[in-house]
Amino acid sequence: MSAAAAITLDRVAKRFERGAAGDSELYAVRELSLSVGAGELVAILGPTGCGKSTTFNLIAGLIRPSSGSVRVMGHDPYDEFDWFRGKIGIVFQSDRLMPWRSALDNVALGLELNKCPREERRAIARAWLERLGLKGHADDFPHALSGGMRQRVGIARAFAVRPALLLCDEPFSGLDAVTGDALRREFVDLVRETGCTGIFITHSIEEALQLGRRILVFQRPARIVYEAVLDPDTSRDSRAEIRAEIRRALGGDGIP
Amino acid sequence: MKRLGFRFEGIAAMAGLALAWQIASYFFPPFLFPSVPAIARRFAGIFLEAAPLADALSTAARILLGLGGAFVLGAVLALLMGRSERFRRYAHPLLNFNQGIPALSWVVISIIWFKGIEFRIFFIMVMTTLPAFTYQLLDAYRSMSKELLEMTLSFRPSRLDLLRVLVLPTVMPGILTAWKVNLGNAARVVVVAELVGATGGIGYELLQQQQLFDMAGAIAWTIVLVVFVLIVQSLLGLIERWSLAYRPLAERGL
């Protein structure tokens, strides 16, 4: 963990009302404390329903914590909504492309909302599409693209704003193994190149090992039950050991 | 080929109706079934003289103004209902109550309440088409994808940008459907309003034809109204094809 924390969660809880009358509560996140350094790429791993996505939404400022504090780059991502314009890029599990916009206009969305001039944003969007192997598809609407191509557009859209913080919520889980592997490799290269801080939510141990420099294993309600730090020199044996530790921490939750 | 086939069938159907009417005109007196040429002459006459043309245009303007008013008010109500559950709980029963009120009741109420003819008709048009506009726009607003909303919010748009890049494109199909549905309703209501409470317009002219027992004139004025509705429907169709151009290929398989 680096000294300059880009993300800090301090005793954060998020509860949701349950039942038709909203008379009972469910804690998706409870007493979660977490710190991510600037430029760090952290993989968060956990079984379905462990609060990974809720944590993700808290960091993205899409939901407000019930208690505790969330600080991203020293600011509250929910209350200081506008401050984060152009600073966060998100790659979601599904591509979430606007069906009425061409691939180019989808990639340019964040730049457009950031008031980037039309010609400039189109040039940037075109460059990102080419970078992700979508040359010649700029004018295609999402329905004309394959699942892998659409997800590439989604990745290009997140990177196009040159975000200081990149959040990814299982972006390759809906793709076939070959496409997923290829995109994962490209993604790691892009994160290294841009030097942004990254949070990567996954439920695949192999994906976490491949992507994360730090791996956090969550159990429900969102709390860290295991943490491992990896570097490119981590030996094959050490990785195998970490893999086994992660499996133990997950308690046989059927995660691959 | 399909479009051509559809057009041919449409023209054939209308020609069949005209033929049946013409045959009927041979067996019934003209005040019941005037001949097709007689109706055609009356129809053409409406566009050749200034006074009847002004009547036709004033009805068209009343329909468009009334629909425009109901659309704006309906959009505001739908937005408020979509954003505030408490407001929706108050507005919903009032709109439901309004839906049960017949157009003729609004005609009577507006004649008692208001002095100006044009405002009376505008009021009637707005009150009769408001619930449908509001509910259709509310449905369109609610159908907005939560996933797309979250994605757009992640880029921190201003309220105006959110409306422009997400809300408007999402509700556009609903807006066009609402206009198409309400256009037919408005054409029927405006005639009732003019029949009782106006001194000009297609409804007023229809009343004159009834008093003169002039069936050719009544049919000609009715056709003027139908033609106006068809022209606006075609314009809406063009807007739909232009603004929803991204959809046909994706949905062809449905």
Short mmCIF file of C-alpha atoms in Angstrom, two decimals:
data_model
loop_
_atom_site.label_atom_id
_atom_site.label_comp_id
_atom_site.label_asym_id
_atom_site.label_seq_id
_atom_site.Cartn_x
_atom_site.Cartn_y
_atom_site.Cartn_z
CA MET A 1 0.00 0.00 0.00
CA SER A 2 1.50 3.35 -0.93
CA ALA A 3 1.54 6.27 1.49
CA ALA A 4 -0.70 8.52 -0.65
CA ALA A 5 -4.08 6.84 -0.42
CA ALA A 6 -6.31 7.37 -3.44
CA ILE A 7 -9.25 5.57 -1.85
CA THR A 8 -10.07 5.32 1.83
CA LEU A 9 -13.07 3.59 3.34
CA ASP A 10 -13.37 4.09 7.08
CA ARG A 11 -15.80 1.81 8.98
CA VAL A 12 -18.26 1.99 6.12
CA ALA A 13 -21.67 0.34 6.35
CA LYS A 14 -24.43 0.15 3.78
CA ARG A 15 -27.79 -1.29 4.74
CA PHE A 16 -30.81 -1.84 2.53
CA GLU A 17 -34.44 -2.12 3.58
CA ARG A 18 -36.00 -5.49 2.94
CA GLY A 19 -39.54 -6.78 2.57
CA ALA A 20 -42.56 -5.09 0.99
CA ALA A 21 -43.00 -2.83 4.03
CA GLY A 22 -39.27 -2.21 4.33
CA ASP A 23 -39.52 -3.44 7.93
CA SER A 24 -36.24 -5.38 8.02
CA GLU A 25 -32.69 -4.46 7.08
CA LEU A 26 -29.86 -6.17 5.27
CA TYR A 27 -26.26 -5.09 5.66
CA ALA A 28 -24.43 -5.44 2.34
CA VAL A 29 -21.37 -3.75 3.82
CA ARG A 30 -20.58 -3.56 7.55
CA GLU A 31 -17.64 -1.88 9.26
CA LEU A 32 -15.47 -2.05 6.13
CA SER A 33 -12.16 -0.22 6.27
CA LEU A 34 -9.94 -0.21 3.23
CA SER A 35 -7.17 1.89 1.73
CA VAL A 36 -5.89 1.87 -1.84
CA GLY A 37 -2.75 3.77 -2.78
CA ALA A 38 -2.41 6.01 -5.82
CA GLY A 39 -1.48 3.99 -8.90
CA GLU A 40 -2.33 0.69 -7.22
CA LEU A 41 -4.33 -2.01 -9.00
CA VAL A 42 -6.43 -3.91 -6.49
CA ALA A 43 -8.51 -6.97 -7.27
CA ILE A 44 -11.48 -7.60 -5.00
CA LEU A 45 -12.61 -11.20 -5.00
CA GLY A 46 -15.57 -12.78 -3.31
CA PRO A 47 -18.64 -14.95 -3.69
CA THR A 48 -21.91 -13.66 -5.15
CA GLY A 49 -23.77 -11.43 -2.71
CA CYS A 50 -20.73 -10.63 -0.55
CA GLY A 51 -21.10 -6.89 -1.12
CA LYS A 52 -18.42 -6.42 -3.81
CA SER A 53 -20.72 -4.47 -6.11
CA THR A 54 -22.11 -2.40 -3.25
CA THR A 55 -18.54 -1.48 -2.27
CA PHE A 56 -17.90 -0.66 -5.92
CA ASN A 57 -20.97 1.61 -6.06
CA LEU A 58 -19.91 3.33 -2.82
CA ILE A 59 -16.46 4.11 -4.25
CA ALA A 60 -18.05 5.25 -7.54
CA GLY A 61 -20.33 7.59 -5.58
CA LEU A 62 -23.45 6.02 -7.03
CA ILE A 63 -24.83 5.24 -3.56
CA ARG A 64 -24.41 6.93 -0.18
CA PRO A 65 -22.99 4.97 2.78
CA SER A 66 -25.36 4.42 5.71
CA SER A 67 -22.48 5.17 8.07
CA GLY A 68 -18.72 5.64 7.93
CA SER A 69 -16.81 7.65 5.39
CA VAL A 70 -15.71 7.10 1.81
CA ARG A 71 -12.96 9.37 0.45
CA VAL A 72 -11.66 9.17 -3.07
CA MET A 73 -8.72 11.41 -3.91
CA GLY A 74 -9.55 13.26 -0.71
CA HIS A 75 -13.17 13.96 -1.69
CA ASP A 76 -16.56 12.42 -0.95
CA PRO A 77 -17.63 10.72 -4.20
CA TYR A 78 -21.35 10.98 -3.40
CA ASP A 79 -21.66 14.49 -1.95
CA GLU A 80 -18.99 16.09 -4.13
CA PHE A 81 -20.54 14.62 -7.28
CA ASP A 82 -19.36 17.24 -9.77
CA TRP A 83 -15.76 17.30 -8.52
CA PHE A 84 -15.24 13.85 -10.04
CA ARG A 85 -16.24 14.88 -13.58
CA GLY A 86 -13.59 13.44 -15.89
CA LYS A 87 -11.72 11.74 -13.05
CA ILE A 88 -13.48 8.36 -12.88
CA GLY A 89 -13.79 5.72 -15.58
CA ILE A 90 -15.99 2.68 -15.03
CA VAL A 91 -16.14 -0.58 -16.94
CA PHE A 92 -19.29 -2.45 -16.01
CA GLN A 93 -20.13 -6.15 -16.16
CA SER A 94 -22.38 -5.52 -19.16
CA ASP A 95 -21.26 -3.07 -21.82
CA ARG A 96 -23.98 -0.49 -20.99
CA LEU A 97 -23.71 1.16 -24.39
CA MET A 98 -26.38 3.62 -25.45
CA PRO A 99 -28.16 1.84 -28.32
CA TRP A 100 -28.94 5.13 -30.08
CA ARG A 101 -25.27 6.16 -30.25
CA SER A 102 -22.64 4.84 -32.64
CA ALA A 103 -19.54 3.14 -31.22
CA LEU A 104 -17.63 6.40 -31.69
CA ASP A 105 -20.26 8.49 -29.92
CA ASN A 106 -20.45 5.98 -27.08
CA VAL A 107 -16.68 6.21 -26.54
CA ALA A 108 -16.88 10.00 -26.72
CA LEU A 109 -19.69 10.23 -24.12
CA GLY A 110 -17.51 11.00 -21.10
CA LEU A 111 -15.49 13.55 -23.08
CA GLU A 112 -18.69 15.18 -24.30
CA LEU A 113 -19.98 15.50 -20.73
CA ASN A 114 -16.58 16.91 -19.81
CA LYS A 115 -17.16 19.67 -22.43
CA CYS A 116 -14.34 18.49 -24.69
CA PRO A 117 -14.73 20.14 -28.16
CA ARG A 118 -16.49 17.93 -30.72
CA GLU A 119 -13.60 17.43 -33.14
CA GLU A 120 -11.12 16.75 -30.36
CA ARG A 121 -13.34 14.23 -28.61
CA ARG A 122 -14.09 12.43 -31.86
CA ALA A 123 -10.39 12.18 -32.62
CA ILE A 124 -9.67 10.82 -29.13
CA ALA A 125 -12.57 8.35 -29.35
CA ARG A 126 -11.43 7.19 -32.79
CA ALA A 127 -7.89 6.64 -31.50
CA TRP A 128 -9.20 4.54 -28.59
CA LEU A 129 -11.38 2.47 -30.89
CA GLU A 130 -8.36 1.79 -33.09
CA ARG A 131 -6.25 0.99 -30.04
CA LEU A 132 -8.80 -1.63 -29.02
CA GLY A 133 -8.97 -3.20 -32.48
CA LEU A 134 -12.22 -1.58 -33.60
CA LYS A 135 -10.93 0.37 -36.58
CA GLY A 136 -13.70 0.54 -39.17
CA HIS A 137 -16.46 0.13 -36.58
CA ALA A 138 -16.68 3.75 -35.43
CA ASP A 139 -20.03 4.35 -37.10
CA ASP A 140 -21.58 1.01 -36.15
CA PHE A 141 -24.45 0.99 -33.67
CA PRO A 142 -24.07 -1.38 -30.67
CA HIS A 143 -26.53 -3.92 -32.09
CA ALA A 144 -24.19 -4.45 -35.04
CA LEU A 145 -21.25 -5.39 -32.78
CA SER A 146 -20.46 -8.71 -31.08
CA GLY A 147 -20.42 -9.02 -27.27
CA GLY A 148 -16.61 -8.78 -27.20
CA MET A 149 -16.59 -5.75 -29.47
CA ARG A 150 -19.23 -4.01 -27.36
CA GLN A 151 -17.20 -4.62 -24.22
CA ARG A 152 -14.14 -3.17 -25.98
CA VAL A 153 -16.20 -0.04 -26.70
CA GLY A 154 -17.12 0.05 -23.01
CA ILE A 155 -13.44 -0.18 -22.04
CA ALA A 156 -12.50 2.50 -24.59
CA ARG A 157 -15.24 4.76 -23.15
CA ALA A 158 -13.78 4.39 -19.63
CA PHE A 159 -10.17 5.04 -20.72
CA ALA A 160 -11.02 7.87 -23.12
CA VAL A 161 -11.55 10.36 -20.30
CA ARG A 162 -8.02 9.56 -19.02
CA PRO A 163 -9.38 8.78 -15.56
CA ALA A 164 -7.32 9.05 -12.41
CA LEU A 165 -9.42 6.21 -11.01
CA LEU A 166 -10.58 3.20 -12.96
CA LEU A 167 -13.32 0.98 -11.54
CA CYS A 168 -14.15 -2.35 -13.14
CA ASP A 169 -17.04 -4.59 -12.12
CA GLU A 170 -16.45 -8.08 -13.56
CA PRO A 171 -16.05 -6.66 -17.07
CA PHE A 172 -14.98 -9.92 -18.70
CA SER A 173 -17.35 -12.33 -16.97
CA GLY A 174 -19.89 -12.34 -19.79
CA LEU A 175 -17.35 -13.13 -22.51
CA ASP A 176 -16.05 -16.42 -23.86
CA ALA A 177 -12.66 -17.58 -22.55
CA VAL A 178 -10.63 -16.58 -25.65
CA THR A 179 -12.10 -13.07 -25.92
CA GLY A 180 -11.93 -12.62 -22.16
CA ASP A 181 -8.23 -13.59 -22.04
CA ALA A 182 -7.33 -11.28 -24.93
CA LEU A 183 -9.18 -8.35 -23.39
CA ARG A 184 -7.70 -9.02 -19.97
CA ARG A 185 -4.16 -8.79 -21.39
CA GLU A 186 -4.97 -5.57 -23.23
CA PHE A 187 -6.58 -4.21 -20.11
CA VAL A 188 -3.49 -4.83 -17.94
CA ASP A 189 -1.33 -3.10 -20.55
CA LEU A 190 -3.67 -0.11 -20.62
CA VAL A 191 -3.73 0.23 -16.84
CA ARG A 192 0.09 0.10 -16.72
CA GLU A 193 0.36 2.64 -19.51
CA THR A 194 -2.06 5.13 -18.02
CA GLY A 195 -0.84 4.68 -14.44
CA CYS A 196 -4.32 5.12 -13.01
CA THR A 197 -5.50 3.69 -9.72
CA GLY A 198 -7.66 0.65 -10.38
CA ILE A 199 -10.24 -1.38 -8.51
CA PHE A 200 -11.14 -4.60 -10.21
CA ILE A 201 -14.09 -6.62 -8.94
CA THR A 202 -14.10 -10.27 -9.92
CA HIS A 203 -15.31 -13.65 -8.78
CA SER A 204 -12.52 -15.51 -10.56
CA ILE A 205 -9.36 -16.39 -8.63
CA GLU A 206 -7.33 -16.70 -11.83
CA GLU A 207 -8.50 -13.28 -13.03
CA ALA A 208 -7.60 -11.73 -9.67
CA LEU A 209 -4.13 -13.31 -9.81
CA GLN A 210 -3.64 -12.14 -13.37
CA LEU A 211 -4.78 -8.56 -12.80
CA GLY A 212 -4.23 -7.50 -9.22
CA ARG A 213 -1.05 -6.30 -7.60
CA ARG A 214 -2.98 -6.64 -4.39
CA ILE A 215 -5.82 -9.09 -3.87
CA LEU A 216 -8.55 -8.63 -1.28
CA VAL A 217 -10.93 -11.48 -0.53
CA PHE A 218 -14.37 -10.43 0.74
CA GLN A 219 -16.97 -12.38 2.67
CA ARG A 220 -20.49 -11.24 3.38
CA PRO A 221 -21.36 -8.66 4.59
CA ALA A 222 -18.44 -7.02 2.77
CA ARG A 223 -15.36 -7.44 4.99
CA ILE A 224 -11.80 -8.38 4.14
CA VAL A 225 -10.98 -11.96 5.15
CA TYR A 226 -7.70 -12.32 3.25
CA GLU A 227 -5.20 -10.02 1.63
CA ALA A 228 -2.23 -10.82 -0.61
CA VAL A 229 0.33 -8.63 -2.36
CA LEU A 230 1.75 -9.79 -5.68
CA ASP A 231 4.46 -8.47 -7.90
CA PRO A 232 5.72 -9.62 -11.29
CA ASP A 233 8.55 -11.51 -9.54
CA THR A 234 6.22 -13.54 -7.36
CA SER A 235 7.25 -17.13 -8.02
CA ARG A 236 4.98 -19.80 -9.42
CA ASP A 237 5.08 -21.62 -6.07
CA SER A 238 4.14 -18.49 -4.16
CA ARG A 239 1.25 -17.89 -6.53
CA ALA A 240 0.06 -21.46 -6.01
CA GLU A 241 0.23 -20.89 -2.28
CA ILE A 242 -1.75 -17.65 -2.56
CA ARG A 243 -4.30 -19.43 -4.74
CA ALA A 244 -4.75 -22.08 -2.05
CA GLU A 245 -5.03 -19.41 0.66
CA ILE A 246 -7.69 -17.59 -1.33
CA ARG A 247 -9.65 -20.84 -1.72
CA ARG A 248 -9.48 -21.40 2.03
CA ALA A 249 -10.58 -17.80 2.70
CA LEU A 250 -13.51 -18.26 0.39
CA GLY A 251 -14.49 -21.39 2.29
CA GLY A 252 -15.37 -23.50 -0.77
CA ASP A 253 -17.80 -21.02 -2.28
CA GLY A 254 -17.44 -22.65 -5.67
CA ILE A 255 -15.34 -19.86 -7.15
CA PRO A 256 -13.14 -21.02 -10.05
CA MET B 1 -41.75 -4.42 -52.45
CA LYS B 2 -43.50 -4.77 -49.10
CA ARG B 3 -44.06 -0.99 -48.91
CA LEU B 4 -45.40 -0.97 -52.45
CA GLY B 5 -47.71 -3.88 -51.61
CA PHE B 6 -48.97 -2.08 -48.53
CA ARG B 7 -49.60 1.11 -50.50
CA PHE B 8 -51.42 -0.81 -53.24
CA GLU B 9 -53.61 -2.58 -50.68
CA GLY B 10 -54.40 0.72 -48.97
CA ILE B 11 -55.34 2.41 -52.23
CA ALA B 12 -57.37 -0.64 -53.31
CA ALA B 13 -59.27 -0.66 -50.00
CA MET B 14 -60.12 3.05 -50.28
CA ALA B 15 -61.12 2.65 -53.94
CA GLY B 16 -63.37 -0.28 -52.93
CA LEU B 17 -65.07 1.87 -50.29
CA ALA B 18 -65.61 4.71 -52.82
CA LEU B 19 -67.01 2.23 -55.33
CA ALA B 20 -69.43 0.76 -52.77
CA TRP B 21 -70.55 4.31 -51.84
CA GLN B 22 -71.02 5.22 -55.50
CA ILE B 23 -73.14 2.08 -56.08
CA ALA B 24 -75.22 2.96 -53.00
CA SER B 25 -75.75 6.47 -54.42
CA TYR B 26 -77.58 4.89 -57.39
CA PHE B 27 -80.15 3.29 -55.07
CA PHE B 28 -80.60 5.98 -52.38
CA PRO B 29 -81.53 9.68 -52.56
CA PRO B 30 -78.60 12.21 -52.60
CA PHE B 31 -79.34 13.47 -49.07
CA LEU B 32 -78.50 9.95 -47.82
CA PHE B 33 -75.80 8.82 -50.26
CA PRO B 34 -74.54 11.66 -52.50
CA SER B 35 -72.37 10.53 -55.42
CA VAL B 36 -68.58 10.35 -55.05
CA PRO B 37 -68.03 13.13 -57.67
CA ALA B 38 -70.43 15.40 -55.71
CA ILE B 39 -68.44 14.78 -52.50
CA ALA B 40 -65.17 15.35 -54.40
CA ARG B 41 -66.44 18.70 -55.70
CA ARG B 42 -67.42 19.81 -52.19
CA PHE B 43 -64.02 18.64 -50.86
CA ALA B 44 -62.14 20.59 -53.53
CA GLY B 45 -64.36 23.62 -52.90
CA ILE B 46 -63.19 23.81 -49.30
CA PHE B 47 -59.63 24.46 -50.49
CA LEU B 48 -60.61 26.86 -53.25
CA GLU B 49 -62.44 29.42 -51.13
CA ALA B 50 -60.90 31.49 -48.35
CA ALA B 51 -63.60 31.11 -45.67
CA PRO B 52 -63.85 27.29 -45.62
CA LEU B 53 -60.09 26.99 -45.89
CA ALA B 54 -59.74 29.24 -42.86
CA ASP B 55 -62.19 26.97 -41.00
CA ALA B 56 -60.11 23.89 -41.87
CA LEU B 57 -56.86 25.57 -40.86
CA SER B 58 -58.29 26.89 -37.59
CA THR B 59 -59.32 23.34 -36.61
CA ALA B 60 -55.83 22.08 -37.49
CA ALA B 61 -54.26 24.84 -35.38
CA ARG B 62 -56.61 24.07 -32.46
CA ILE B 63 -55.65 20.39 -32.55
CA LEU B 64 -51.92 21.13 -32.63
CA LEU B 65 -52.12 23.84 -29.95
CA GLY B 66 -54.24 21.67 -27.68
CA LEU B 67 -51.93 18.70 -28.10
CA GLY B 68 -48.89 20.93 -27.56
CA GLY B 69 -50.37 22.29 -24.33
CA ALA B 70 -51.31 18.83 -23.06
CA PHE B 71 -47.88 17.50 -24.01
CA VAL B 72 -46.00 20.22 -22.09
CA LEU B 73 -48.24 19.92 -19.04
CA GLY B 74 -48.20 16.11 -19.26
CA ALA B 75 -44.39 16.08 -19.49
CA VAL B 76 -44.08 18.26 -16.39
CA LEU B 77 -46.56 16.08 -14.48
CA ALA B 78 -44.86 12.86 -15.65
CA LEU B 79 -41.45 14.18 -14.59
CA LEU B 80 -42.77 15.20 -11.17
CA MET B 81 -44.58 11.85 -10.76
CA GLY B 82 -41.47 9.97 -11.85
CA ARG B 83 -39.23 11.82 -9.44
CA SER B 84 -41.54 12.03 -6.42
CA GLU B 85 -43.54 9.05 -5.18
CA ARG B 86 -45.50 11.35 -2.86
CA PHE B 87 -46.50 13.61 -5.75
CA ARG B 88 -47.46 10.54 -7.79
CA ARG B 89 -49.78 9.38 -4.99
CA TYR B 90 -51.62 12.71 -5.13
CA ALA B 91 -51.66 13.12 -8.91
CA HIS B 92 -52.61 9.56 -9.85
CA PRO B 93 -56.20 9.61 -8.45
CA LEU B 94 -56.82 13.06 -9.95
CA LEU B 95 -55.74 11.90 -13.39
CA ASN B 96 -57.82 8.74 -13.05
CA PHE B 97 -60.83 10.87 -12.08
CA ASN B 98 -60.18 13.09 -15.10
CA GLN B 99 -60.10 10.05 -17.39
CA GLY B 100 -63.69 9.25 -16.42
CA ILE B 101 -64.99 12.69 -17.43
CA PRO B 102 -66.52 12.67 -20.94
CA ALA B 103 -65.37 15.27 -23.47
CA LEU B 104 -68.90 16.70 -23.62
CA SER B 105 -68.78 17.48 -19.87
CA TRP B 106 -65.60 19.49 -20.41
CA VAL B 107 -67.39 21.32 -23.26
CA VAL B 108 -70.25 22.31 -20.95
CA ILE B 109 -67.88 23.24 -18.10
CA SER B 110 -65.67 25.34 -20.37
CA ILE B 111 -68.67 27.20 -21.85
CA ILE B 112 -69.83 28.08 -18.33
CA TRP B 113 -66.34 28.97 -17.06
CA PHE B 114 -64.73 30.81 -19.96
CA LYS B 115 -65.79 33.57 -22.29
CA GLY B 116 -63.20 33.28 -25.09
CA ILE B 117 -63.96 30.61 -27.69
CA GLU B 118 -60.34 29.79 -28.44
CA PHE B 119 -59.45 29.37 -24.79
CA ARG B 120 -62.52 27.18 -24.27
CA ILE B 121 -61.40 24.83 -27.02
CA PHE B 122 -57.78 24.87 -25.83
CA PHE B 123 -58.96 24.02 -22.31
CA ILE B 124 -61.15 21.14 -23.56
CA MET B 125 -58.33 19.73 -25.69
CA VAL B 126 -55.82 19.89 -22.84
CA MET B 127 -58.14 18.36 -20.25
CA THR B 128 -59.20 15.45 -22.48
CA THR B 129 -55.73 14.48 -23.71
CA LEU B 130 -53.75 15.26 -20.55
CA PRO B 131 -54.14 11.88 -18.75
CA ALA B 132 -53.03 9.84 -21.77
CA PHE B 133 -50.02 12.09 -22.39
CA THR B 134 -49.04 12.00 -18.71
CA TYR B 135 -49.33 8.23 -18.34
CA GLN B 136 -47.53 7.50 -21.61
CA LEU B 137 -44.69 9.87 -20.78
CA LEU B 138 -44.49 8.54 -17.21
CA ASP B 139 -44.22 4.98 -18.56
CA ALA B 140 -41.49 6.10 -20.98
CA TYR B 141 -39.60 7.85 -18.15
CA ARG B 142 -39.88 4.80 -15.91
CA SER B 143 -38.66 2.49 -18.63
CA MET B 144 -35.32 4.29 -18.52
CA SER B 145 -32.58 1.72 -17.94
CA LYS B 146 -31.11 1.88 -14.42
CA GLU B 147 -27.88 0.49 -15.86
CA LEU B 148 -27.58 3.28 -18.43
CA LEU B 149 -28.47 5.85 -15.77
CA GLU B 150 -25.67 4.60 -13.49
CA MET B 151 -23.23 4.52 -16.39
CA THR B 152 -24.09 8.10 -17.37
CA LEU B 153 -23.97 9.31 -13.76
CA SER B 154 -20.47 7.84 -13.42
CA PHE B 155 -19.33 10.60 -15.81
CA ARG B 156 -20.94 13.24 -13.58
CA PRO B 157 -23.20 14.98 -16.10
CA SER B 158 -25.01 18.22 -15.33
CA ARG B 159 -28.81 17.89 -15.04
CA LEU B 160 -29.23 19.40 -18.48
CA ASP B 161 -26.68 17.02 -20.01
CA LEU B 162 -28.37 14.05 -18.34
CA LEU B 163 -31.67 15.13 -19.87
CA ARG B 164 -30.05 15.60 -23.28
CA VAL B 165 -27.88 12.48 -23.53
CA LEU B 166 -30.06 9.96 -21.67
CA VAL B 167 -33.58 10.99 -20.72
CA LEU B 168 -34.70 12.46 -24.05
CA PRO B 169 -33.41 9.61 -26.25
CA THR B 170 -34.97 7.12 -23.81
CA VAL B 171 -38.42 8.73 -23.79
CA MET B 172 -38.45 9.63 -27.50
CA PRO B 173 -40.29 6.45 -28.62
CA GLY B 174 -42.86 7.05 -25.86
CA ILE B 175 -43.28 10.70 -26.91
CA LEU B 176 -43.94 9.74 -30.52
CA THR B 177 -46.40 7.00 -29.52
CA ALA B 178 -48.20 9.44 -27.22
CA TRP B 179 -48.54 11.98 -30.05
CA LYS B 180 -49.81 9.35 -32.49
CA VAL B 181 -52.41 8.00 -30.04
CA ASN B 182 -53.55 11.43 -28.87
CA LEU B 183 -53.77 12.89 -32.35
CA GLY B 184 -56.76 10.66 -33.17
CA ASN B 185 -58.39 11.44 -29.81
CA ALA B 186 -57.79 15.17 -30.29
CA ALA B 187 -59.36 15.14 -33.77
CA ARG B 188 -62.53 13.58 -32.34
CA VAL B 189 -62.66 15.93 -29.34
CA VAL B 190 -62.04 19.14 -31.31
CA VAL B 191 -65.06 18.41 -33.49
CA VAL B 192 -67.28 17.99 -30.41
CA ALA B 193 -65.86 21.20 -28.92
CA GLU B 194 -66.44 23.17 -32.13
CA LEU B 195 -69.85 21.63 -32.66
CA VAL B 196 -71.12 23.05 -29.39
CA GLY B 197 -68.93 25.95 -28.48
CA ALA B 198 -67.44 27.57 -31.62
CA THR B 199 -68.41 29.85 -34.51
CA GLY B 200 -65.90 28.38 -36.96
CA GLY B 201 -63.90 25.25 -37.66
CA ILE B 202 -64.69 21.80 -38.98
CA GLY B 203 -67.05 20.95 -36.10
CA TYR B 204 -68.99 24.15 -36.70
CA GLU B 205 -69.17 23.43 -40.43
CA LEU B 206 -70.41 19.89 -39.72
CA LEU B 207 -73.21 21.39 -37.64
CA GLN B 208 -74.13 23.65 -40.58
CA GLN B 209 -74.27 20.64 -42.94
CA GLN B 210 -76.50 18.77 -40.49
CA GLN B 211 -78.90 21.73 -40.33
CA LEU B 212 -78.93 21.93 -44.15
CA PHE B 213 -79.26 18.15 -44.44
CA ASP B 214 -76.22 18.27 -46.76
CA MET B 215 -74.58 14.84 -46.66
CA ALA B 216 -72.00 15.67 -49.38
CA GLY B 217 -70.77 18.63 -47.30
CA ALA B 218 -70.70 16.56 -44.09
CA ILE B 219 -68.61 13.85 -45.75
CA ALA B 220 -66.31 16.41 -47.41
CA TRP B 221 -65.61 18.16 -44.07
CA THR B 222 -65.06 14.80 -42.37
CA ILE B 223 -62.55 13.85 -45.05
CA VAL B 224 -60.71 17.17 -44.51
CA LEU B 225 -60.25 16.25 -40.85
CA VAL B 226 -59.14 12.69 -41.69
CA VAL B 227 -56.65 13.99 -44.27
CA PHE B 228 -55.20 16.39 -41.69
CA VAL B 229 -54.79 13.54 -39.19
CA LEU B 230 -53.14 11.36 -41.86
CA ILE B 231 -50.72 14.15 -42.83
CA VAL B 232 -49.64 14.70 -39.21
CA GLN B 233 -49.39 10.92 -38.68
CA SER B 234 -47.08 10.75 -41.73
CA LEU B 235 -44.94 13.57 -40.35
CA LEU B 236 -44.72 11.76 -37.02
CA GLY B 237 -43.77 8.61 -38.92
CA LEU B 238 -40.96 10.49 -40.67
CA ILE B 239 -39.68 11.86 -37.34
CA GLU B 240 -39.89 8.34 -35.90
CA ARG B 241 -37.91 6.84 -38.77
CA TRP B 242 -35.27 9.56 -38.45
CA SER B 243 -34.92 9.61 -34.67
CA LEU B 244 -35.17 5.86 -34.15
CA ALA B 245 -33.06 4.92 -37.17
CA TYR B 246 -30.76 2.89 -34.94
CA ARG B 247 -33.56 0.47 -34.05
CA PRO B 248 -34.99 -1.30 -37.09
CA LEU B 249 -32.00 -3.54 -37.81
CA ALA B 250 -31.76 -4.53 -34.15
CA GLU B 251 -35.43 -5.38 -33.88
CA ARG B 252 -36.08 -6.89 -37.27
CA GLY B 253 -36.05 -10.37 -35.79
CA LEU B 254 -38.78 -9.62 -33.24
#
